[in-house]
Short mmCIF file of C-alpha atoms and ligand atoms in Angstrom, two decimals:
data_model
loop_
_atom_site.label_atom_id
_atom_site.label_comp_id
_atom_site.label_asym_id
_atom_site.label_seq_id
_atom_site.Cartn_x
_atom_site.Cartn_y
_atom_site.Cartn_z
CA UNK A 1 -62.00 -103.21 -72.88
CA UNK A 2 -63.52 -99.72 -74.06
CA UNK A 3 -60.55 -99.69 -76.62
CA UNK A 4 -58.79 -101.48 -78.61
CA UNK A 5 -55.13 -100.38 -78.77
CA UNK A 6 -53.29 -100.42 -82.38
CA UNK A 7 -50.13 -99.20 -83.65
CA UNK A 8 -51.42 -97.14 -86.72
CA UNK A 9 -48.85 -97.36 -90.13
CA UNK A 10 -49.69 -93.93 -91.27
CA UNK A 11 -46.62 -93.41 -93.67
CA UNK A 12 -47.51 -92.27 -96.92
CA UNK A 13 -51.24 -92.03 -95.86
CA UNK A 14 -53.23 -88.74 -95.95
CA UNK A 15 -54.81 -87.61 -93.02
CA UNK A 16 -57.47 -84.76 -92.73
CA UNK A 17 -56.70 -81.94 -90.03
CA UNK A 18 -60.40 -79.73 -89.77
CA UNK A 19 -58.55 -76.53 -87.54
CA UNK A 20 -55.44 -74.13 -87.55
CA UNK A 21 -54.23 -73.19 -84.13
CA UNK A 22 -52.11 -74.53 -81.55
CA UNK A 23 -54.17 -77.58 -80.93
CA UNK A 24 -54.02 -78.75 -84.49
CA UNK A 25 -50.60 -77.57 -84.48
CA UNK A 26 -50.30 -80.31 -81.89
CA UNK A 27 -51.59 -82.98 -83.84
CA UNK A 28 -50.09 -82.35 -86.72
CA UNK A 29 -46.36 -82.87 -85.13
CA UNK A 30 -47.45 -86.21 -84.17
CA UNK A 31 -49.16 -87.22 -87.49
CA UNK A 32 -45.47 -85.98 -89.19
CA UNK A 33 -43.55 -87.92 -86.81
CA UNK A 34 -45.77 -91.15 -88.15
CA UNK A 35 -44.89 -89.65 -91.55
CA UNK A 36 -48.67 -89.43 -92.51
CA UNK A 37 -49.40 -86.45 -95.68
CA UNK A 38 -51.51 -84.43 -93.91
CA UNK A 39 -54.18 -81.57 -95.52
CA UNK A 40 -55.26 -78.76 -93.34
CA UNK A 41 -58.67 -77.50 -93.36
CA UNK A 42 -59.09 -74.26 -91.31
CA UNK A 43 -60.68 -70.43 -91.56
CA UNK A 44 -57.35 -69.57 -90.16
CA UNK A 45 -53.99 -71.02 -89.89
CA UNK A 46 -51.54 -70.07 -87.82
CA UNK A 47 -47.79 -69.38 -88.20
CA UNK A 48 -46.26 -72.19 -86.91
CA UNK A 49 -48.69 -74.62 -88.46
CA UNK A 50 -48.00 -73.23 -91.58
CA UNK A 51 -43.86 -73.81 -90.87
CA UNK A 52 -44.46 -77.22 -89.96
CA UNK A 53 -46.57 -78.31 -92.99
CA UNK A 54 -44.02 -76.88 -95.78
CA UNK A 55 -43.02 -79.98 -96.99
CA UNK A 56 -45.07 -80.46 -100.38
CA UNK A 57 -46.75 -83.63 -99.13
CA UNK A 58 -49.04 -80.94 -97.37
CA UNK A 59 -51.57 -79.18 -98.36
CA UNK A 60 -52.94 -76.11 -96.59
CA UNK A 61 -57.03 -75.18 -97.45
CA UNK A 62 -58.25 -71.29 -95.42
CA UNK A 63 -62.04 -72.62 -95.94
CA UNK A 64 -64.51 -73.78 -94.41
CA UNK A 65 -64.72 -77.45 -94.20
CA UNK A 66 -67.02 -79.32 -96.76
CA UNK A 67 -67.88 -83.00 -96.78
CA UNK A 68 -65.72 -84.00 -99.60
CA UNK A 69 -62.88 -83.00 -97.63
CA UNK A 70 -63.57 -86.35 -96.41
CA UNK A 71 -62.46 -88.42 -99.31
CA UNK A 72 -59.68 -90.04 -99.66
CA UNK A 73 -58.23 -90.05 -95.64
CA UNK A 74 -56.68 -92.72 -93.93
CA UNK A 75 -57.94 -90.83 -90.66
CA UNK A 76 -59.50 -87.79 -89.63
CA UNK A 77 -59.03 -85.31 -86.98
CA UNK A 78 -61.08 -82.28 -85.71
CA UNK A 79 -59.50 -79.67 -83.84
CA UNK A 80 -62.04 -76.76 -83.86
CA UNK A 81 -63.79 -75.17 -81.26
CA UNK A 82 -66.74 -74.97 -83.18
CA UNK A 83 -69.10 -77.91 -82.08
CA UNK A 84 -70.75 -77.74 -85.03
CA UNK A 85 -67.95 -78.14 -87.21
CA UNK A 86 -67.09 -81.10 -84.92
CA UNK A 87 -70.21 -82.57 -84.89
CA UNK A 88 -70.22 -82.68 -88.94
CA UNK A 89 -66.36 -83.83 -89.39
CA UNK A 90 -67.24 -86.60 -86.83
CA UNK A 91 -70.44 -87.81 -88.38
CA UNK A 92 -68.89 -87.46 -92.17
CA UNK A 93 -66.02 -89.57 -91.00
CA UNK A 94 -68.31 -92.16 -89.33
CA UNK A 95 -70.11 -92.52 -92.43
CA UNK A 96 -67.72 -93.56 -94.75
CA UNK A 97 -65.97 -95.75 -91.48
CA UNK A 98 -63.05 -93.47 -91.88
CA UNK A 99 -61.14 -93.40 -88.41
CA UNK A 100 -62.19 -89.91 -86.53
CA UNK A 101 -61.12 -88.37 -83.69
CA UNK A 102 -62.35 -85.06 -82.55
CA UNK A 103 -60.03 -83.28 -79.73
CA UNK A 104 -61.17 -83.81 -76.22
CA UNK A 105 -64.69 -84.97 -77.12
CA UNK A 106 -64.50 -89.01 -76.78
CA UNK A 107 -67.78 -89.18 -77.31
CA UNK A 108 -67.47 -88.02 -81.24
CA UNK A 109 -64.58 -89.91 -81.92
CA UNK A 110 -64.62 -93.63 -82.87
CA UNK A 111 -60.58 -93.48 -82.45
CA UNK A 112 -58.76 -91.70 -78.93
CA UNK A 113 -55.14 -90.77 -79.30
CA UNK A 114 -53.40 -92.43 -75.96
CA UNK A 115 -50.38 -91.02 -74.20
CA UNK A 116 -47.04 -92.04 -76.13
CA UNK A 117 -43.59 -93.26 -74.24
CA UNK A 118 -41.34 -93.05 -77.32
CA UNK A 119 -38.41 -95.08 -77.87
CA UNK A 120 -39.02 -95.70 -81.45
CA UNK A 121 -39.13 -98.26 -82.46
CA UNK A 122 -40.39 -99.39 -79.23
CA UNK A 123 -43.32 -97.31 -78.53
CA UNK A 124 -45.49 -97.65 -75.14
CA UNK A 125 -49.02 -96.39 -75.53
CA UNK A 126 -51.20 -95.40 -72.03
CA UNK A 127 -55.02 -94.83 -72.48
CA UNK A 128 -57.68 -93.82 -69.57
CA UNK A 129 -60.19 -94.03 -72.49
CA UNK A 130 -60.75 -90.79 -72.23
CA UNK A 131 -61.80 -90.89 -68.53
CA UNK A 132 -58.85 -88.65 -67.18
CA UNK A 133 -55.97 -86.83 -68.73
CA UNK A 134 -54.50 -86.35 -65.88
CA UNK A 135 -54.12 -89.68 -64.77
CA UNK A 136 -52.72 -90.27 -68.54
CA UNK A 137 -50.20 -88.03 -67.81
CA UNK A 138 -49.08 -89.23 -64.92
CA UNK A 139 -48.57 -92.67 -65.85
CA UNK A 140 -46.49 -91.49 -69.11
CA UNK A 141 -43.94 -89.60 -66.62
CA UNK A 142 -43.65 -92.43 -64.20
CA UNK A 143 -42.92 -94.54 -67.59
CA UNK A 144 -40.75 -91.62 -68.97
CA UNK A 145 -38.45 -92.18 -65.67
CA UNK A 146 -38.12 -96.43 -65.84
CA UNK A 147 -38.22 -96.92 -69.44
CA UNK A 148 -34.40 -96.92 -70.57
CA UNK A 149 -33.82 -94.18 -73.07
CA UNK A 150 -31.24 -97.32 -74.58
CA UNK A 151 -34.62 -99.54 -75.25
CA UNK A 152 -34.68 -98.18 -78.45
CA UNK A 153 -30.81 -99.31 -79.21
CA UNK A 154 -31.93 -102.45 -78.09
CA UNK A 155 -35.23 -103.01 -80.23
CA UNK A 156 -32.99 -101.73 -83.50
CA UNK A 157 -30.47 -104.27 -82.76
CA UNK A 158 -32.52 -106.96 -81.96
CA UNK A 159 -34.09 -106.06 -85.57
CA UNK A 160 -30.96 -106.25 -86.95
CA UNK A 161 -30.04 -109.46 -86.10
CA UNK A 162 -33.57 -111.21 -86.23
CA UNK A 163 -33.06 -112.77 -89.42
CA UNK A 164 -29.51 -114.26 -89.10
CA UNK A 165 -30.50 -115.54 -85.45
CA UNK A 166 -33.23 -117.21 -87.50
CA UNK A 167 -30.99 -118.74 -89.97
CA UNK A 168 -28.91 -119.59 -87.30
CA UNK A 169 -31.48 -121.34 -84.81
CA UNK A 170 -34.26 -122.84 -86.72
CA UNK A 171 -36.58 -124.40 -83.89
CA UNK A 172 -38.23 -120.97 -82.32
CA UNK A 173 -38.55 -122.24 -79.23
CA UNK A 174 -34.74 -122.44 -79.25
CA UNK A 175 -34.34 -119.39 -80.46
CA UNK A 176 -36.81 -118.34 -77.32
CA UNK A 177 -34.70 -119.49 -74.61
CA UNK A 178 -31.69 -117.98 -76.65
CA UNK A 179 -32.80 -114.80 -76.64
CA UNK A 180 -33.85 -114.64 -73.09
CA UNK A 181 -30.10 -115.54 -71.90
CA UNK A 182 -29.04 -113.12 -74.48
CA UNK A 183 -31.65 -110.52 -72.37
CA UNK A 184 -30.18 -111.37 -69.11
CA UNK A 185 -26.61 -111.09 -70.29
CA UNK A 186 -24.63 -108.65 -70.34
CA UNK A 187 -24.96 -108.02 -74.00
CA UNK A 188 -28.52 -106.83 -73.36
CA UNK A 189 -26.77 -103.58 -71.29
CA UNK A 190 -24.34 -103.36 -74.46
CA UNK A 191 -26.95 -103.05 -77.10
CA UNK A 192 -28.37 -100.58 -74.93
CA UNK A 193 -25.72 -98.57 -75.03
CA UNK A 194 -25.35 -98.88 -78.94
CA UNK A 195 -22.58 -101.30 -79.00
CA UNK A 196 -23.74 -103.81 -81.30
CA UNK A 197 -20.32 -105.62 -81.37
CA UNK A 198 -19.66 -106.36 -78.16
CA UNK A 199 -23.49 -107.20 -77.96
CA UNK A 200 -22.82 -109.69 -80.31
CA UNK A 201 -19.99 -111.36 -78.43
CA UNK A 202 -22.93 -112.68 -76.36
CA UNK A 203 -25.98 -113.07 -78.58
CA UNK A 204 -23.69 -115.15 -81.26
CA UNK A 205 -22.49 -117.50 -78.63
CA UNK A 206 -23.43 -121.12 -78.44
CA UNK A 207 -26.66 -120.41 -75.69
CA UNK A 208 -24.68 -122.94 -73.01
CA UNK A 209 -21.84 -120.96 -73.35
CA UNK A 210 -23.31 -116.95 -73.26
CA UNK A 211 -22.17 -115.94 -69.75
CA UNK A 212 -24.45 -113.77 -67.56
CA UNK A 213 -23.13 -112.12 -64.60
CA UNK A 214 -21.62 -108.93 -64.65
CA UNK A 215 -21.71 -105.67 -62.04
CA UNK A 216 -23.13 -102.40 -61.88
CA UNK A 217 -21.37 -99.62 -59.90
CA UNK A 218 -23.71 -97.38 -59.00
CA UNK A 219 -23.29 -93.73 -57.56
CA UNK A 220 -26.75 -93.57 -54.78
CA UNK A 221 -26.25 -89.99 -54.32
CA UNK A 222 -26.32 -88.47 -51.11
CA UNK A 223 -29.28 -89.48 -48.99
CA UNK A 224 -32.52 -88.16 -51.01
CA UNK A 225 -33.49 -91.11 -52.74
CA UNK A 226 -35.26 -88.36 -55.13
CA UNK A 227 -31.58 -87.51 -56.16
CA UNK A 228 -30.63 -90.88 -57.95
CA UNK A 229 -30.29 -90.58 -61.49
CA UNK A 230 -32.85 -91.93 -63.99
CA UNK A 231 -29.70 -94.65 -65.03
CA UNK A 232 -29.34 -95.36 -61.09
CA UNK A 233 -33.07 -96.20 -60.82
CA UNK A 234 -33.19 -98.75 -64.19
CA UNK A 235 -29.89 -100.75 -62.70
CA UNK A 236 -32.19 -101.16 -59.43
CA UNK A 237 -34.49 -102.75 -61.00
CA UNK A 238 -32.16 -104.76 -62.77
CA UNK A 239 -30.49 -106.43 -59.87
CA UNK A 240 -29.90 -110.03 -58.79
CA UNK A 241 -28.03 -109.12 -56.03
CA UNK A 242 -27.03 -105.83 -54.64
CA UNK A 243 -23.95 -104.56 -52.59
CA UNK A 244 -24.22 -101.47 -50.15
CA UNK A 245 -22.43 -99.33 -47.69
CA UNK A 246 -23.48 -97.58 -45.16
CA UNK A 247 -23.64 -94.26 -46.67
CA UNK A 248 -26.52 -95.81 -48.98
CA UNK A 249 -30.03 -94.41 -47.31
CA UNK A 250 -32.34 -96.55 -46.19
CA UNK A 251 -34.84 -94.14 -48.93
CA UNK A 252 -32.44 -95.15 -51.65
CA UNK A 253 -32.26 -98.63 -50.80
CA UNK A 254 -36.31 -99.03 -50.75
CA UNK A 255 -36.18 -98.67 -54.12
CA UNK A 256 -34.11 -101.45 -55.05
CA UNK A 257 -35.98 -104.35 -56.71
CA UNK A 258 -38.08 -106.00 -54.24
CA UNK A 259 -36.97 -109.19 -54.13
CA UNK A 260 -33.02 -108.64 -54.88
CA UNK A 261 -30.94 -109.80 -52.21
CA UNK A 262 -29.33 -106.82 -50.15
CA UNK A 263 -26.01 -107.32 -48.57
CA UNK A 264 -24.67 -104.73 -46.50
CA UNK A 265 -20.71 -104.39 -46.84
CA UNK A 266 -20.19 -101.14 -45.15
CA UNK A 267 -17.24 -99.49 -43.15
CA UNK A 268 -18.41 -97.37 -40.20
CA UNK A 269 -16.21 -94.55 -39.11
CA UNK A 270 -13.16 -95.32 -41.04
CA UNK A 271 -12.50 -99.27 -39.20
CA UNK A 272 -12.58 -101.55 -41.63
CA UNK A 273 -15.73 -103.98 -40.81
CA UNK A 274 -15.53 -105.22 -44.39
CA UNK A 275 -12.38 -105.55 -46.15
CA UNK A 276 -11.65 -103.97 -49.30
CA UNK A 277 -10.17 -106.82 -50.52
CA UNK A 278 -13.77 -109.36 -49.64
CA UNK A 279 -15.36 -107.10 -51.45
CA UNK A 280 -13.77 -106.90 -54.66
CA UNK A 281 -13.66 -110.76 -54.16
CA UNK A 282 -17.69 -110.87 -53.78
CA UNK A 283 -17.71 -108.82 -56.72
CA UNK A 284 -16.00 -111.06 -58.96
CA UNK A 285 -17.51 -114.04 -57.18
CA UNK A 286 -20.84 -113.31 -57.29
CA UNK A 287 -20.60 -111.85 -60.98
CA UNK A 288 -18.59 -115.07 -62.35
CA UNK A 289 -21.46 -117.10 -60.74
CA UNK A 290 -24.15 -115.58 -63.11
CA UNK A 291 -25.65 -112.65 -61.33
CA UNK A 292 -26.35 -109.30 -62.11
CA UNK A 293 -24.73 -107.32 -59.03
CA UNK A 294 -25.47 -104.07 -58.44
CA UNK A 295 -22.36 -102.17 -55.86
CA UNK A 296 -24.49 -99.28 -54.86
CA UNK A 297 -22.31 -96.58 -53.35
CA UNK A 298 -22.97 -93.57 -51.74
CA UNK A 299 -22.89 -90.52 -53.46
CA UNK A 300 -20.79 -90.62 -56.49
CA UNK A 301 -18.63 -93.93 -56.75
CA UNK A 302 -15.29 -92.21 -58.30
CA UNK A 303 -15.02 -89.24 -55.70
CA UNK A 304 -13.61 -90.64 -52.43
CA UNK A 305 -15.79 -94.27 -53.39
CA UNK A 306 -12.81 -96.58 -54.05
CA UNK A 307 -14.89 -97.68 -57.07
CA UNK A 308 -11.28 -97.50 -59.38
CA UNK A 309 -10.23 -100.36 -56.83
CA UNK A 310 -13.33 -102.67 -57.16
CA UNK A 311 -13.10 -101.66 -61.00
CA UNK A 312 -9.31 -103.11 -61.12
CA UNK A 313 -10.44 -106.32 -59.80
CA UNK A 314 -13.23 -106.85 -62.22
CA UNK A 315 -11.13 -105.89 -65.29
CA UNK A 316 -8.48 -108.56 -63.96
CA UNK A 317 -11.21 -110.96 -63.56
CA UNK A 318 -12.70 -110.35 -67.31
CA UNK A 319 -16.38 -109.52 -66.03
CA UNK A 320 -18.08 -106.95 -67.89
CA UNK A 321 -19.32 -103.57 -65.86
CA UNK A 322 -21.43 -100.36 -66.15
CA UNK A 323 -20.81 -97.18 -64.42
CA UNK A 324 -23.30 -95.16 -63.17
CA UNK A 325 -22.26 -91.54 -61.14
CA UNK A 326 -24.51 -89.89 -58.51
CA UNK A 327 -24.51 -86.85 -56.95
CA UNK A 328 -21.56 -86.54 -54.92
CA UNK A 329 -22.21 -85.30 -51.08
CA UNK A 330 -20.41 -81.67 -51.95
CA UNK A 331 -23.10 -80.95 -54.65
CA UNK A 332 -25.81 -82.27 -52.39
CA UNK A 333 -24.94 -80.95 -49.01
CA UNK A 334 -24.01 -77.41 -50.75
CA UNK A 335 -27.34 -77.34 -52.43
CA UNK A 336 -29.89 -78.43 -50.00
CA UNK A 337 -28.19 -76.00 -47.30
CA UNK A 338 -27.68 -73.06 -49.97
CA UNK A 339 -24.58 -72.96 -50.33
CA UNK A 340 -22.99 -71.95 -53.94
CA UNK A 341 -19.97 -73.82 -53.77
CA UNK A 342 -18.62 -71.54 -56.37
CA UNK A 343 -19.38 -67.52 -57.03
CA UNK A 344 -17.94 -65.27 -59.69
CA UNK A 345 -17.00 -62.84 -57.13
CA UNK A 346 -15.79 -64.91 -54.31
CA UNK A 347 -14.89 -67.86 -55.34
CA UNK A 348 -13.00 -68.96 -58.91
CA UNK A 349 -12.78 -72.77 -57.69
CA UNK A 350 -13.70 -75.63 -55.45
CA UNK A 351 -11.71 -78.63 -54.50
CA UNK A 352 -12.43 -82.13 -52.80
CA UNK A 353 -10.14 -82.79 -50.34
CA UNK A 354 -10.39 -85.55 -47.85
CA UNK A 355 -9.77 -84.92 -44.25
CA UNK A 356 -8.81 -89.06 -43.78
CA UNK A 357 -6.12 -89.57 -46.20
CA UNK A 358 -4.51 -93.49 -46.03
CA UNK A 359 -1.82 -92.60 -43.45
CA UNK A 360 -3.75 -91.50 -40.88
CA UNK A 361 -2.38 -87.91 -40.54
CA UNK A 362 -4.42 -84.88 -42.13
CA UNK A 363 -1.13 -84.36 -43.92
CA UNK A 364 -2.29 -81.75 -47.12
CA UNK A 365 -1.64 -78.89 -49.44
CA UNK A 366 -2.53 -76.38 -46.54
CA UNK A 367 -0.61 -73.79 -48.34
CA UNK A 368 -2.45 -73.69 -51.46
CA UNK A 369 -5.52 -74.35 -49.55
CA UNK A 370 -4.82 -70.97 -47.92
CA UNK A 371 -5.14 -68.92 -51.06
CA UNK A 372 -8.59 -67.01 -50.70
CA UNK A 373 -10.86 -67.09 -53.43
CA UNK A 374 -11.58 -71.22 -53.50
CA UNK A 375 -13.79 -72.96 -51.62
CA UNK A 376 -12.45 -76.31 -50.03
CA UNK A 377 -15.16 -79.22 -49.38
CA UNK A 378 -13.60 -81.68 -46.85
CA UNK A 379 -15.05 -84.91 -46.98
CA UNK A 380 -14.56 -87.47 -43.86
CA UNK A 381 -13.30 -84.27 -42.17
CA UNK A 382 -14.95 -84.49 -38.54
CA UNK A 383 -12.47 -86.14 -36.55
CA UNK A 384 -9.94 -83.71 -38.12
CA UNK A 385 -11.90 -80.41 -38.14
CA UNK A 386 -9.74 -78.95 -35.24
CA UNK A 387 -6.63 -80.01 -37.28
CA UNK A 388 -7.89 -78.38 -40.54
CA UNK A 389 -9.05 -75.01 -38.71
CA UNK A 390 -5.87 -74.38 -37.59
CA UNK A 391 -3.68 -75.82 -40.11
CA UNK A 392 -5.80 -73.39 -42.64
CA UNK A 393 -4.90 -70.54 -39.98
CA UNK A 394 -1.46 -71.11 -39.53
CA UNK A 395 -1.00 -71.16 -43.39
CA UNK A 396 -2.69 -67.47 -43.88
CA UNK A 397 -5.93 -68.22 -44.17
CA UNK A 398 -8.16 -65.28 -42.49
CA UNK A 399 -9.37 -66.78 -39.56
CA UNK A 400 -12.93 -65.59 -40.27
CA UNK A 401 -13.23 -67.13 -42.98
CA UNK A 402 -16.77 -69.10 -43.10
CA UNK A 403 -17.18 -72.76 -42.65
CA UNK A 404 -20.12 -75.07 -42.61
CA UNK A 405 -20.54 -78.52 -41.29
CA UNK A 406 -23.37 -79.95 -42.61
CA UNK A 407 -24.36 -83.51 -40.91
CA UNK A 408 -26.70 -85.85 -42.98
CA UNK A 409 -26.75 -83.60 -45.79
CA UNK A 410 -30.10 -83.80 -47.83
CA UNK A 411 -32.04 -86.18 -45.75
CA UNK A 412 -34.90 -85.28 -43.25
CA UNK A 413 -32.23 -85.08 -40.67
CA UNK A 414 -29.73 -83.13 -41.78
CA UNK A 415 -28.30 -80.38 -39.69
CA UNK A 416 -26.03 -77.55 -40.46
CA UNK A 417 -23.54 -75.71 -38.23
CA UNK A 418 -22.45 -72.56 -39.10
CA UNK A 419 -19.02 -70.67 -37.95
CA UNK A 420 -15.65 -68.99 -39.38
CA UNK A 421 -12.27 -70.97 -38.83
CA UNK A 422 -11.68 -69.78 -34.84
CA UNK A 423 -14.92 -70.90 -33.42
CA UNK A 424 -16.36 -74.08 -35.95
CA UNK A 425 -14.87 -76.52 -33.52
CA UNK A 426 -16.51 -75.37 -30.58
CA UNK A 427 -19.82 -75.11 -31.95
CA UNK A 428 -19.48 -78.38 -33.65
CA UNK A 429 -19.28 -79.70 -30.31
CA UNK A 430 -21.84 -78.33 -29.02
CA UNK A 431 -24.33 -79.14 -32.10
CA UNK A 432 -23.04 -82.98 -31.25
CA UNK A 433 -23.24 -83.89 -34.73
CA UNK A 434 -24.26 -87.43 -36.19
CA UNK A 435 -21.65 -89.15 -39.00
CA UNK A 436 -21.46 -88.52 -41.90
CA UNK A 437 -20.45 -84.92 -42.21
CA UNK A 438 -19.08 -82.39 -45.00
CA UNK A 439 -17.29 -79.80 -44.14
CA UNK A 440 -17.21 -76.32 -46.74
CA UNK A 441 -14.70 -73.91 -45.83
CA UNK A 442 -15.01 -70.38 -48.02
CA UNK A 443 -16.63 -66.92 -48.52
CA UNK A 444 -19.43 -68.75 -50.08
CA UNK A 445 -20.68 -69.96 -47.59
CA UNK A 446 -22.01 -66.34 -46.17
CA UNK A 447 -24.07 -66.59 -49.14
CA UNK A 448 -26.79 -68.96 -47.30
CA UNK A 449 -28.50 -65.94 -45.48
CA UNK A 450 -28.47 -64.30 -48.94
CA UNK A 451 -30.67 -67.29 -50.00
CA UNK A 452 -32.68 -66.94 -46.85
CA UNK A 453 -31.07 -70.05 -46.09
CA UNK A 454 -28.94 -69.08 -42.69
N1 SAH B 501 -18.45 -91.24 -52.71
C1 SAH B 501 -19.03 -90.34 -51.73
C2 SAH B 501 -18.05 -89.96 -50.65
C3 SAH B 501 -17.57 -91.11 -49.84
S1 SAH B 501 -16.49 -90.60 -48.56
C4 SAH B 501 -19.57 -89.10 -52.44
O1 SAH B 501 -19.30 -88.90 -53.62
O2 SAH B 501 -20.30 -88.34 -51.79
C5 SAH B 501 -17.58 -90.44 -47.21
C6 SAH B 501 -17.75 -88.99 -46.82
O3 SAH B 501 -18.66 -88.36 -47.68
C7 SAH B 501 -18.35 -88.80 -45.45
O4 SAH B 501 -17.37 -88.92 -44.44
C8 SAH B 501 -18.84 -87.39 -45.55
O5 SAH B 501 -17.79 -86.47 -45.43
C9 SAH B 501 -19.34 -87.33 -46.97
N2 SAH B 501 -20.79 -87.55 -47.09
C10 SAH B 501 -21.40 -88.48 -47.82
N3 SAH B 501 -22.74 -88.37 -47.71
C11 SAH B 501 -22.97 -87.33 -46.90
C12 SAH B 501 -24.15 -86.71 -46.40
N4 SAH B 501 -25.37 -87.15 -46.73
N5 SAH B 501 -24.02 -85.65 -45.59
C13 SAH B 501 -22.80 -85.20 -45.23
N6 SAH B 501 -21.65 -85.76 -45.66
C14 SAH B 501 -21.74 -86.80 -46.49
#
């Protein structure tokens, strides 16, 4: 190891900034957020600098740096672009074993700042030892996107409650395993979320009793597993056991946890291959067993997703569950063929409708639908689309009014077919079309070929 990693306790401590401008500027938010006193040494100081060190903890020296500067500092840092200034803070520092670190020139510095993931009070450092930056970087957003935002709920609460745990369980290894069911219980999702009292429902259980299963509903967006949410992403990884239909991509469901069991429980083209009813069933099953089940559902699970259903069932069954939306296939579709689905001029609002409604028949509004100035998404609309083109007609709606069918929507394959009310069947047909398809029916949708889209 060419470093040794440590977590530095600067509050309180005075730390010596040699330089003014943006990079010191730089260092100097990080030393505050440490709450280290810091004294600026610099031939000028810039603005900003200047507003962040107010606070009288600070000092502020327009000099030139002198040895004796030196004295005193918990750590040193040069920011200069003067090598020779650099040179000197560095072997000062060195001298007296003072901690130094001179901006992007490891080999001066006996100390290297690393990248920071910060969830304070957890904090995740990432070092190339100075080798590459960019490589640094990269790792920190790749943590940025898996580390839970909640983590640092989590760490407080666990804080919290360290020392009455302790008075509770005296053997440690007890107190161990108790923590670890208390991590794989629900109450570990809870503190996340920063709600310490029903996180304590689990962690001040007797350890046989602290239950663990409960289920995550989970929006997958539309196709492009690049459109699941951060939240989406974490629950993935978090899975025992995970639930899809067949709207979930097969992109989206690669980045499930790796050695989750997948179950497919999907309906294709409105027959029922899996009951509603089995799964809210496996749900509860599988959940009441101990697992952590994730029911990932395409696009978001509370538009057209029956998630309120599978929710009922849990509620009645007293497992606990998170909620997770995606991005529903009307934002995805619309964007990814450029289509605004609303526009100040053209269009004041936009409605979901579904072209498949329980009874069978596409038996809707069609009258207000008719109104100009909206845009109406359609979803499960295909088998209907000749229904809805002249239902829309025969209740006023101009007949050239623009309509898209977009197949696939934001996945490699996706196709869109472009026509006004008289003519979108026709040319659906001859497109031939592969399930599932949106349908957008408005003036917006002319707006494509503005985007250089059409
Ligand atoms: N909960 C989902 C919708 C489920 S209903 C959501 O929020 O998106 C299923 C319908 O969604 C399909 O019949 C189709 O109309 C639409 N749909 C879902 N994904 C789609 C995609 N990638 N491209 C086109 N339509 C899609």
């Amino acid at each position: 190891m060419d470093y040794l990693p440590l977590h530095f306790n600067l509050k309180g401590r005075r730390c010596l900034l040699v330089g003014g401008g943006e990079i010191a500027l730089r260092k100097a938010d990080l030393l505050l957020q440490a709450g280290a006193h810091i004294t600026v040494v610099a031939l000028v100081v810039e603005a900003p600098l200047r507003a962040l060190l107010q606070d009288a903890h600070h000092e502020i020296y327009v000099r030139s740096y002198a040895t004796a500067d030196i004295q005193g500092k918990s750590l040193v840092i040069s920011a200069t672009d003067n090598a020779q200034v650099n040179q000197q803070v560095a072997a000062d520092a060195n001298h007296l074993c003072i901690p130094v670190n001179v901006v992007d020139k490891p080999a001066l510095c006996s100390v290297i700042f690393p990248a920071i993931v910060d969830r304070s009070p957890v904090v995740l450092s990432i070092s190339t030892g100075g080798k590459s930056p960019v490589l640094t970087r990269m790792l920190r957003h790749l943590l940025e996107s898996l580390v839970p935002t909640g983590l640092a709920n989590l760490a407080t609460y666990m804080g919290s409650r360290r020392d009455a745990l302790k008075a509770r369980i005296e053997s440690p290894d007890d107190r161990r395993r108790h923590t670890e069911k208390f991590m794989a219980s629900p109450g570990y999702q809870f503190a996340m979320e920063n709600n310490y009292a029903r996180a304590d429902d689990y962690l001040n259980l007797p350890l046989a009793e602290v239950q663990t299963g409960e289920v995550f509903l989970v929006g997958a967006g539309p196709g492009d597993a690049d459109l699941l949410t951060l939240k989406a992403l974490q629950f993935m990884q978090l899975a025992d056991i995970v639930l899809y239909d067949n709207l979930v991509s097969e992109q989206v469901l690669a980045k499930v946890r790796r050695d989750a069991t997948k179950e497919y429980v999907g309906k294709i083209g409105g027959d029922t291959s899996t009951p509603q009813e089995s799964i809210n069933d496996k749900l509860v099953r599988l959940a009441s067993a101990g697992y952590r089940v994730l029911r990932l559902k395409g696009g978001d699970p509370f538009i057209f997703g029956r998630g309120g259903e599978e929710l009922e069932s849990l509620v009645a069954a007293g497992i606990p569950f998170h909620i997770v939306p995606g991005i529903t296939a009307a934002s995805g579709c619309a964007s990814y063929a450029g289509i605004p689905l609303t526009h100040r001029d053209y269009s004041q609002s936009v409605r979901f409708v579904t072209g498949h409604p329980k009874g069978g028949n596409v038996d809707l509004a069609w009258r207000e639908f008719a109104h100009k100035n909206q845009t109406i998404v359609f979803y499960m609309g295909l088998g209907g689309l000749a229904t809805i083109a002249a239902q829309l007609v025969l209740h006023g709606r101009d007949a050239s009014t623009p309509v898209a069918v977009i197949s696939n929507g934001t996945l490699p394959t996706q196709k869109v077919v472009i026509g006004n009310l008289a003519d979108i069947v026709e040319r659906v047909k001859t497109a031939q079309l592969q399930r599932p398809t949106l349908i957008i029916v408005g003036e917006v949708v002319s707006f494509r070929e503005t985007l250089g889209m059409g």
